[in-house]
Coordinates of C-alpha atoms in Angstrom, one line a residue:
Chain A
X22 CA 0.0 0.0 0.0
X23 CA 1.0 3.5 -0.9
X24 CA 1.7 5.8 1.5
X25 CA -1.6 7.7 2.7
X26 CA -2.6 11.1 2.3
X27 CA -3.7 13.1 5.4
X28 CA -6.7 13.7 3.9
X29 CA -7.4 10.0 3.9
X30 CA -6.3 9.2 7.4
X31 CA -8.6 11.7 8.9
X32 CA -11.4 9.9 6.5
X33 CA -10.2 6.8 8.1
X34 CA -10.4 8.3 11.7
X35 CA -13.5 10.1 11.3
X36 CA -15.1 6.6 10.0
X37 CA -16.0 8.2 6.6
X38 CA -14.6 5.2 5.6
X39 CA -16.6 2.6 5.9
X40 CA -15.8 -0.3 4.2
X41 CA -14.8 -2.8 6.7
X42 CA -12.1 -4.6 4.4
X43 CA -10.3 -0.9 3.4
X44 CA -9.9 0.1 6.5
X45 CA -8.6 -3.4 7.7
X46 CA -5.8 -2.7 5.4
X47 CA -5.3 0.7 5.9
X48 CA -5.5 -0.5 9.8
X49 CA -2.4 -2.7 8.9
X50 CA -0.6 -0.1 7.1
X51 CA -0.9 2.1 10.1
X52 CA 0.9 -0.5 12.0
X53 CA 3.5 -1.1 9.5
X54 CA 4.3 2.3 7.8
X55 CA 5.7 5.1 10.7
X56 CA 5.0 8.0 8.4
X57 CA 1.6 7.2 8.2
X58 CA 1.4 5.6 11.5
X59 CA 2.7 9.3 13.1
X60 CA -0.2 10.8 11.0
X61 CA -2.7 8.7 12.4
X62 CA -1.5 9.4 15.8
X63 CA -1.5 13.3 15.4
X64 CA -4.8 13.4 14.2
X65 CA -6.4 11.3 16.7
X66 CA -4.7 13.6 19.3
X67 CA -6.1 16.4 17.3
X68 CA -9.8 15.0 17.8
X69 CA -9.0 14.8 21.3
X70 CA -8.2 18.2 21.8
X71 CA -11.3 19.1 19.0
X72 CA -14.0 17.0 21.5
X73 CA -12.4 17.6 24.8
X74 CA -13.3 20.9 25.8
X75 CA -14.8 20.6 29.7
X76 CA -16.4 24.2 30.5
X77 CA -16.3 24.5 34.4
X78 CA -20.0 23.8 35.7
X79 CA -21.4 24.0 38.6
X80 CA -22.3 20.6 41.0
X81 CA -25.9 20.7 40.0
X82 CA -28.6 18.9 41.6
X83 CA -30.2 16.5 39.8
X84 CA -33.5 15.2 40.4
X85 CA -33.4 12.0 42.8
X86 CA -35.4 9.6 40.2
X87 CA -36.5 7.5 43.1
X88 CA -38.6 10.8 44.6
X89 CA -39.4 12.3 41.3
X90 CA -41.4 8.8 40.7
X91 CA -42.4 8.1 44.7
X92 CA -44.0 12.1 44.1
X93 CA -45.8 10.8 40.9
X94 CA -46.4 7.6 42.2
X95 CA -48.6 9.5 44.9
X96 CA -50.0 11.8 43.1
X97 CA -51.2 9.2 41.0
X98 CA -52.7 7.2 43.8
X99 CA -54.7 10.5 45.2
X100 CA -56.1 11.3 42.1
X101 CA -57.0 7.7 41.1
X102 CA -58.3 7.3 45.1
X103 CA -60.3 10.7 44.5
X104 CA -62.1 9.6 41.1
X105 CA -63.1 6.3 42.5
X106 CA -64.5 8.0 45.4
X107 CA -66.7 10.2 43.2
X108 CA -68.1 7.0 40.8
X109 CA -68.8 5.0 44.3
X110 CA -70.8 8.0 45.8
X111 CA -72.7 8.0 42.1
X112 CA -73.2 4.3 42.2
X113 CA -74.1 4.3 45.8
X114 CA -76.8 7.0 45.4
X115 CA -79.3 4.9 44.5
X116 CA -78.5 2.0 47.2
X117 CA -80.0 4.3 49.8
X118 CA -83.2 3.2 50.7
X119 CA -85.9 5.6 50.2
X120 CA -88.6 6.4 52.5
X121 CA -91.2 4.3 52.2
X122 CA -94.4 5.4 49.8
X123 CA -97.3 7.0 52.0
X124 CA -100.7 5.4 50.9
X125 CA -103.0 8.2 50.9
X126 CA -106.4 7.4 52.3
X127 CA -107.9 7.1 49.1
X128 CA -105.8 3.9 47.9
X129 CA -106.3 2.8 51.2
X130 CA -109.3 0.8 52.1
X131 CA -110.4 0.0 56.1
X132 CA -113.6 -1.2 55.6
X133 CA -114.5 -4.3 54.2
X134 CA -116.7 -3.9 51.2
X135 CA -120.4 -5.0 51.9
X136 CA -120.6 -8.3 50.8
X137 CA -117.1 -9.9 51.5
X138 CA -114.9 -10.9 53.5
X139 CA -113.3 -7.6 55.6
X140 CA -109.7 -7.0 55.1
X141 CA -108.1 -4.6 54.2
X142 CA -107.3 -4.4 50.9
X143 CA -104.5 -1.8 49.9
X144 CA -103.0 -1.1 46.4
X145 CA -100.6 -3.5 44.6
X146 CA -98.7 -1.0 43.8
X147 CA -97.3 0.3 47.0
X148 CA -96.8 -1.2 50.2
X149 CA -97.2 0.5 53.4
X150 CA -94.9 -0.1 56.4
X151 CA -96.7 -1.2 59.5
X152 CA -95.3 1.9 61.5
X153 CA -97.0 4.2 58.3
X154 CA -99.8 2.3 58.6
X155 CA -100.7 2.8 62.4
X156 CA -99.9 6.7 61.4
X157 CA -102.5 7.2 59.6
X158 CA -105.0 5.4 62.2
X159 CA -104.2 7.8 64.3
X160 CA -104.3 10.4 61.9
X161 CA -107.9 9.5 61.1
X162 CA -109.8 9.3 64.3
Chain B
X254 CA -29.8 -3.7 24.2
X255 CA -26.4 -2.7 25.1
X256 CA -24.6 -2.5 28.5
X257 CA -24.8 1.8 28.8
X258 CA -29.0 0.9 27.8
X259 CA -28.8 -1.1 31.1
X260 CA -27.4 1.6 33.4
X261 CA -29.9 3.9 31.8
X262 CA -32.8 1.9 32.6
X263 CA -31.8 1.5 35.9
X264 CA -31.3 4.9 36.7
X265 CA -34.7 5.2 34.7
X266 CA -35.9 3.0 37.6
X267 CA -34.5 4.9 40.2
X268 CA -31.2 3.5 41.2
X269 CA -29.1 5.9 42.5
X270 CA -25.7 4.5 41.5
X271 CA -26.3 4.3 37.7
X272 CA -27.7 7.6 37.8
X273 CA -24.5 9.3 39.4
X274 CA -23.1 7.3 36.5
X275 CA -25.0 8.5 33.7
X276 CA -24.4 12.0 35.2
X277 CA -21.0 11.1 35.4
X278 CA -20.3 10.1 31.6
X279 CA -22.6 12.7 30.2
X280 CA -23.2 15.9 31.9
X281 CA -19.9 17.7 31.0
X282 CA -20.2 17.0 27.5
X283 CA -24.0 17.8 27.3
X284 CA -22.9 21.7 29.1
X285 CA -20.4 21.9 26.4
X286 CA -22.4 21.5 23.4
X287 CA -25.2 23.3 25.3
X288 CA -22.7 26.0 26.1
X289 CA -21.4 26.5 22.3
X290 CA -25.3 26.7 21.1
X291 CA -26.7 28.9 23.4
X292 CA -23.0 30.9 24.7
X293 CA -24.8 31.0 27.9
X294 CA -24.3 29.2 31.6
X295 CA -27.8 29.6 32.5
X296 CA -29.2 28.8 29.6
X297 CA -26.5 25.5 29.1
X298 CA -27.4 24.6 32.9
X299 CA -30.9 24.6 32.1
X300 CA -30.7 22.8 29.1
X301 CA -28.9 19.7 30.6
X302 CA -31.1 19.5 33.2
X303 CA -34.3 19.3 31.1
X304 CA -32.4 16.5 29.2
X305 CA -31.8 14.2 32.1
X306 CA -35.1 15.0 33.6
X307 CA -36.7 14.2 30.5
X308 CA -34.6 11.2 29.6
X309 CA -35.9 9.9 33.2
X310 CA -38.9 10.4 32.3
X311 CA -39.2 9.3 28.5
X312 CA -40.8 5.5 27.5
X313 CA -38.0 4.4 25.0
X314 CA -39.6 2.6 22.5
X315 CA -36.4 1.8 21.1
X316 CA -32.5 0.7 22.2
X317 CA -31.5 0.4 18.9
X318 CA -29.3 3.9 19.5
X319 CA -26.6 5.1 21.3
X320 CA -27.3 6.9 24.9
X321 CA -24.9 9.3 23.9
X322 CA -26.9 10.2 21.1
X323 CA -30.1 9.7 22.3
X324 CA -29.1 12.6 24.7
X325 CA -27.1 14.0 22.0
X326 CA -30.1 14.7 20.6
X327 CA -32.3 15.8 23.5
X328 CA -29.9 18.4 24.6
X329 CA -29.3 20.0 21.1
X330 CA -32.7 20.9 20.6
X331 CA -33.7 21.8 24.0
X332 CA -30.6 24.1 23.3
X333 CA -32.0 25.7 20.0
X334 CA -35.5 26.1 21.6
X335 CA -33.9 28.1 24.2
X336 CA -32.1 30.1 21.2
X337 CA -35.1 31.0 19.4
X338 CA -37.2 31.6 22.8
X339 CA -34.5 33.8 24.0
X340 CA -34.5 35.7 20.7
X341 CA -30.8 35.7 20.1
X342 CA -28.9 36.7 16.6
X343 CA -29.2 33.2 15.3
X344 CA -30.5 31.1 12.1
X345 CA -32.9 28.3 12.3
X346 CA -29.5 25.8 13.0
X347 CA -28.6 27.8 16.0
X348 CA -25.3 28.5 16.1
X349 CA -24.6 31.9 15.6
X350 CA -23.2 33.3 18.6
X351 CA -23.2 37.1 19.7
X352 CA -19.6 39.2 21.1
X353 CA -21.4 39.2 24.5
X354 CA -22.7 35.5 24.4
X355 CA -19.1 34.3 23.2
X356 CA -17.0 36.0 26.2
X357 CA -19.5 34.2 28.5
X358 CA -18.9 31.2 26.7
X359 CA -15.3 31.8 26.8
X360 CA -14.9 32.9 30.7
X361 CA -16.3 29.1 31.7
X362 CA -13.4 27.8 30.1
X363 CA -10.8 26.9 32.6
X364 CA -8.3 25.5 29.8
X365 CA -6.1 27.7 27.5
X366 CA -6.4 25.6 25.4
X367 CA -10.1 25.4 25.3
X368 CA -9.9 28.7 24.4
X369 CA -8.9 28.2 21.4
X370 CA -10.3 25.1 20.4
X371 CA -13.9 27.3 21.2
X372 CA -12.1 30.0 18.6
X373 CA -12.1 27.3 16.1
X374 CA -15.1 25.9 16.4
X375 CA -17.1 29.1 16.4
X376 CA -15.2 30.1 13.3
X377 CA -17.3 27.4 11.7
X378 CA -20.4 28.6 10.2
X379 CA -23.5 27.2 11.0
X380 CA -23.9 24.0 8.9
X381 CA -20.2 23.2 9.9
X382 CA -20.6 23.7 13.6
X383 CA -24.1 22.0 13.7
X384 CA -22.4 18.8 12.4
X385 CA -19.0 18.7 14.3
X386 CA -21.2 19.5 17.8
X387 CA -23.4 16.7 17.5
X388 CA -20.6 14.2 16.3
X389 CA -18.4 15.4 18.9
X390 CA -20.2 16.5 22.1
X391 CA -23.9 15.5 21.0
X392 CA -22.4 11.5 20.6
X393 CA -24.7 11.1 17.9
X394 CA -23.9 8.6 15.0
X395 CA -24.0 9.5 11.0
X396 CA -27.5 8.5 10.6
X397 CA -28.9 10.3 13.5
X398 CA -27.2 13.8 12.5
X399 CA -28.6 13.2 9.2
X400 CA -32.1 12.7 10.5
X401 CA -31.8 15.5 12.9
X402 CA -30.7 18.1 10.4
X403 CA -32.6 16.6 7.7
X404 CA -29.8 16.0 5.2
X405 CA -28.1 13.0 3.6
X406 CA -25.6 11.0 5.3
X407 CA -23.3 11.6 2.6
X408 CA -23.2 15.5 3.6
X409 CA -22.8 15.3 7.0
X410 CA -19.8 13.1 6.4
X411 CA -18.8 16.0 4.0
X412 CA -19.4 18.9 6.0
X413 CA -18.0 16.7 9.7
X414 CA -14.4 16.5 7.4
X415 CA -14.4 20.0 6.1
X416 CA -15.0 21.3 9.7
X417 CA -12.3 19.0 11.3
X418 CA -9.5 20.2 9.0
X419 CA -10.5 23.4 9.5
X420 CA -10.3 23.3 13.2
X421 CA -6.8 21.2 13.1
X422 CA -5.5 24.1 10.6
X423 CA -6.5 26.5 13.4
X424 CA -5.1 24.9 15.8
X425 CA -1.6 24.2 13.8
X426 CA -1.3 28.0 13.9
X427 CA -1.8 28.6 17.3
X428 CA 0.7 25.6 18.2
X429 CA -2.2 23.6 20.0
X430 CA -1.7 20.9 17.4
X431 CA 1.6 19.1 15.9

């Protein structure tokens, strides 16, 4: 192999050379050529230097990842806790028993008809509690 | 999915010790290319931050990348958002640095020799400096510069080896190089 141009070392270091067999050989003449060897050194250094500058920064705090996701992890939870809480009262709304239907007097019938059996007959369509019932007893005498 | 995925994912997961490592291998580097985009302290401060605290926070759907350039990438456009929100003299690519934000720049350089390295760099012009930031201080690959700034692989190669030899002439005159 000739000897190699700097332009083509720095292709060789920058990896704009890609081709895995070229740069095997160029690899080897590196190793076996000084000239070229020296070349491949400097510019290498030079990249270095090129990518190494460190600007002074300050010791900043970075977030602790364990808090930043214990903090969402709770918020989470409240929010999720909260929501639920509102669909349960909405569900549970109608679980509450209601107060029991008044019969008015006019559904309600205390005197056997004339002819039958007495009893008391009272509407199929609401049923009276016995506490309701003795109510409006009292109500009516 | 690669060893440096692993420590990422842990720290992802909250252990402390690979995050103090990712930290470690990536903060400096992450100020520095925030530093030459925005030429400001604050700005490069609060750009790195964001890119941890939103690589912590991101669902990868993919470790088919490097870290390096995954943040690479992060940082460098949380760096040209701060750029156009702080209205600075710049161009769509960013990298167009006042006088005033280029001694600021400059004083956070501890190294004479950074100096002039920063000298060469911001000698550049944009599509020059874009290209030789990412490669070097973003850690991003050929194919994720060319996705980044939109252009074929072929150029970034290009422009990556016209900005190096520029630098190295730079720094041949001032001595810095051999």
């Amino acid at each position: 192999m000739n000897h190699l141009s700097e332009d083509q070392v720095l292709e060789y270091v920058l990896e704009i050379i890609d081709n895995d067999s070229e740069r095997e050989l160029m690899a080897a003449h590196f190793r076996l050529c000084p000239d070229c060897g020296a070349k491949f050194e400097n510019i290498k250094s030079d990249l270095d230097i090129i990518g190494g500058v460190k600007p002074y920064r300050r010791l900043m705090q970075m977030p602790n990842p364990k808090a930043r996701q214990i903090s969402l992890y709770a918020v989470i939870k409240v929010a999720a806790l909260f929501i639920f809480g509102i669909f349960v009262g909405f569900a549970t709304a109608n679980w509450i028993d209601r107060e029991p239907a008044v019969v008015t007097y006019a559904y309600l019938t205390l005197t056997p008809p004339s002819g039958s059996q007495a009893g008391c007959a009272v509407s199929d369509a609401t049923e009276v509690s016995p506490v309701y019932y003795e109510e409006i007893l009292k109500s009516q005498e | 999915m690669s060893s440096e995925w692993d420590y990422f994912i842990r720290a992802q997961r909250g252990d402390e010790l690979a995050w103090r490592v990712l930290i470690g291998q990536h903060q400096t580097r992450l100020t520095a290319l925030a530093l030459f985009i925005t030429g400001s302290a604050t700005a490069a401060e609060d750009v790195v931050q964001e890119t941890f605290l939103r690589a912590i926070s991101a669902k990868i759907k993919s470790y088919t990348g490097t870290v390096n350039g995954y943040l690479g990438t992060i940082a460098y456009r949380l760096a040209l958002k701060e750029v156009k929100r702080e209205k600075r003299n710049v161009g769509f690519d960013g990298l167009t640095l006042t006088d005033r934000e280029y001694t600021q720049l400059d004083s956070l350089l501890l190294d004479e020799r950074d100096h002039v390295v920063s000298e060469a760099i911001n000698s550049l012009d944009e599509m020059h400096r874009a290209v030789l930031l990412l490669r070097f201080y973003g850690g991003c690959s050929y194919e994720e510069i060319a996705e980044l700034l939109q252009i074929a692989i072929g150029t970034v190669k290009s422009r990556l080896f016209h900005a190096v030899k520029s630098c190295r002439e730079i720094l041949q005159e001032k001595g810095i190089s051999r």
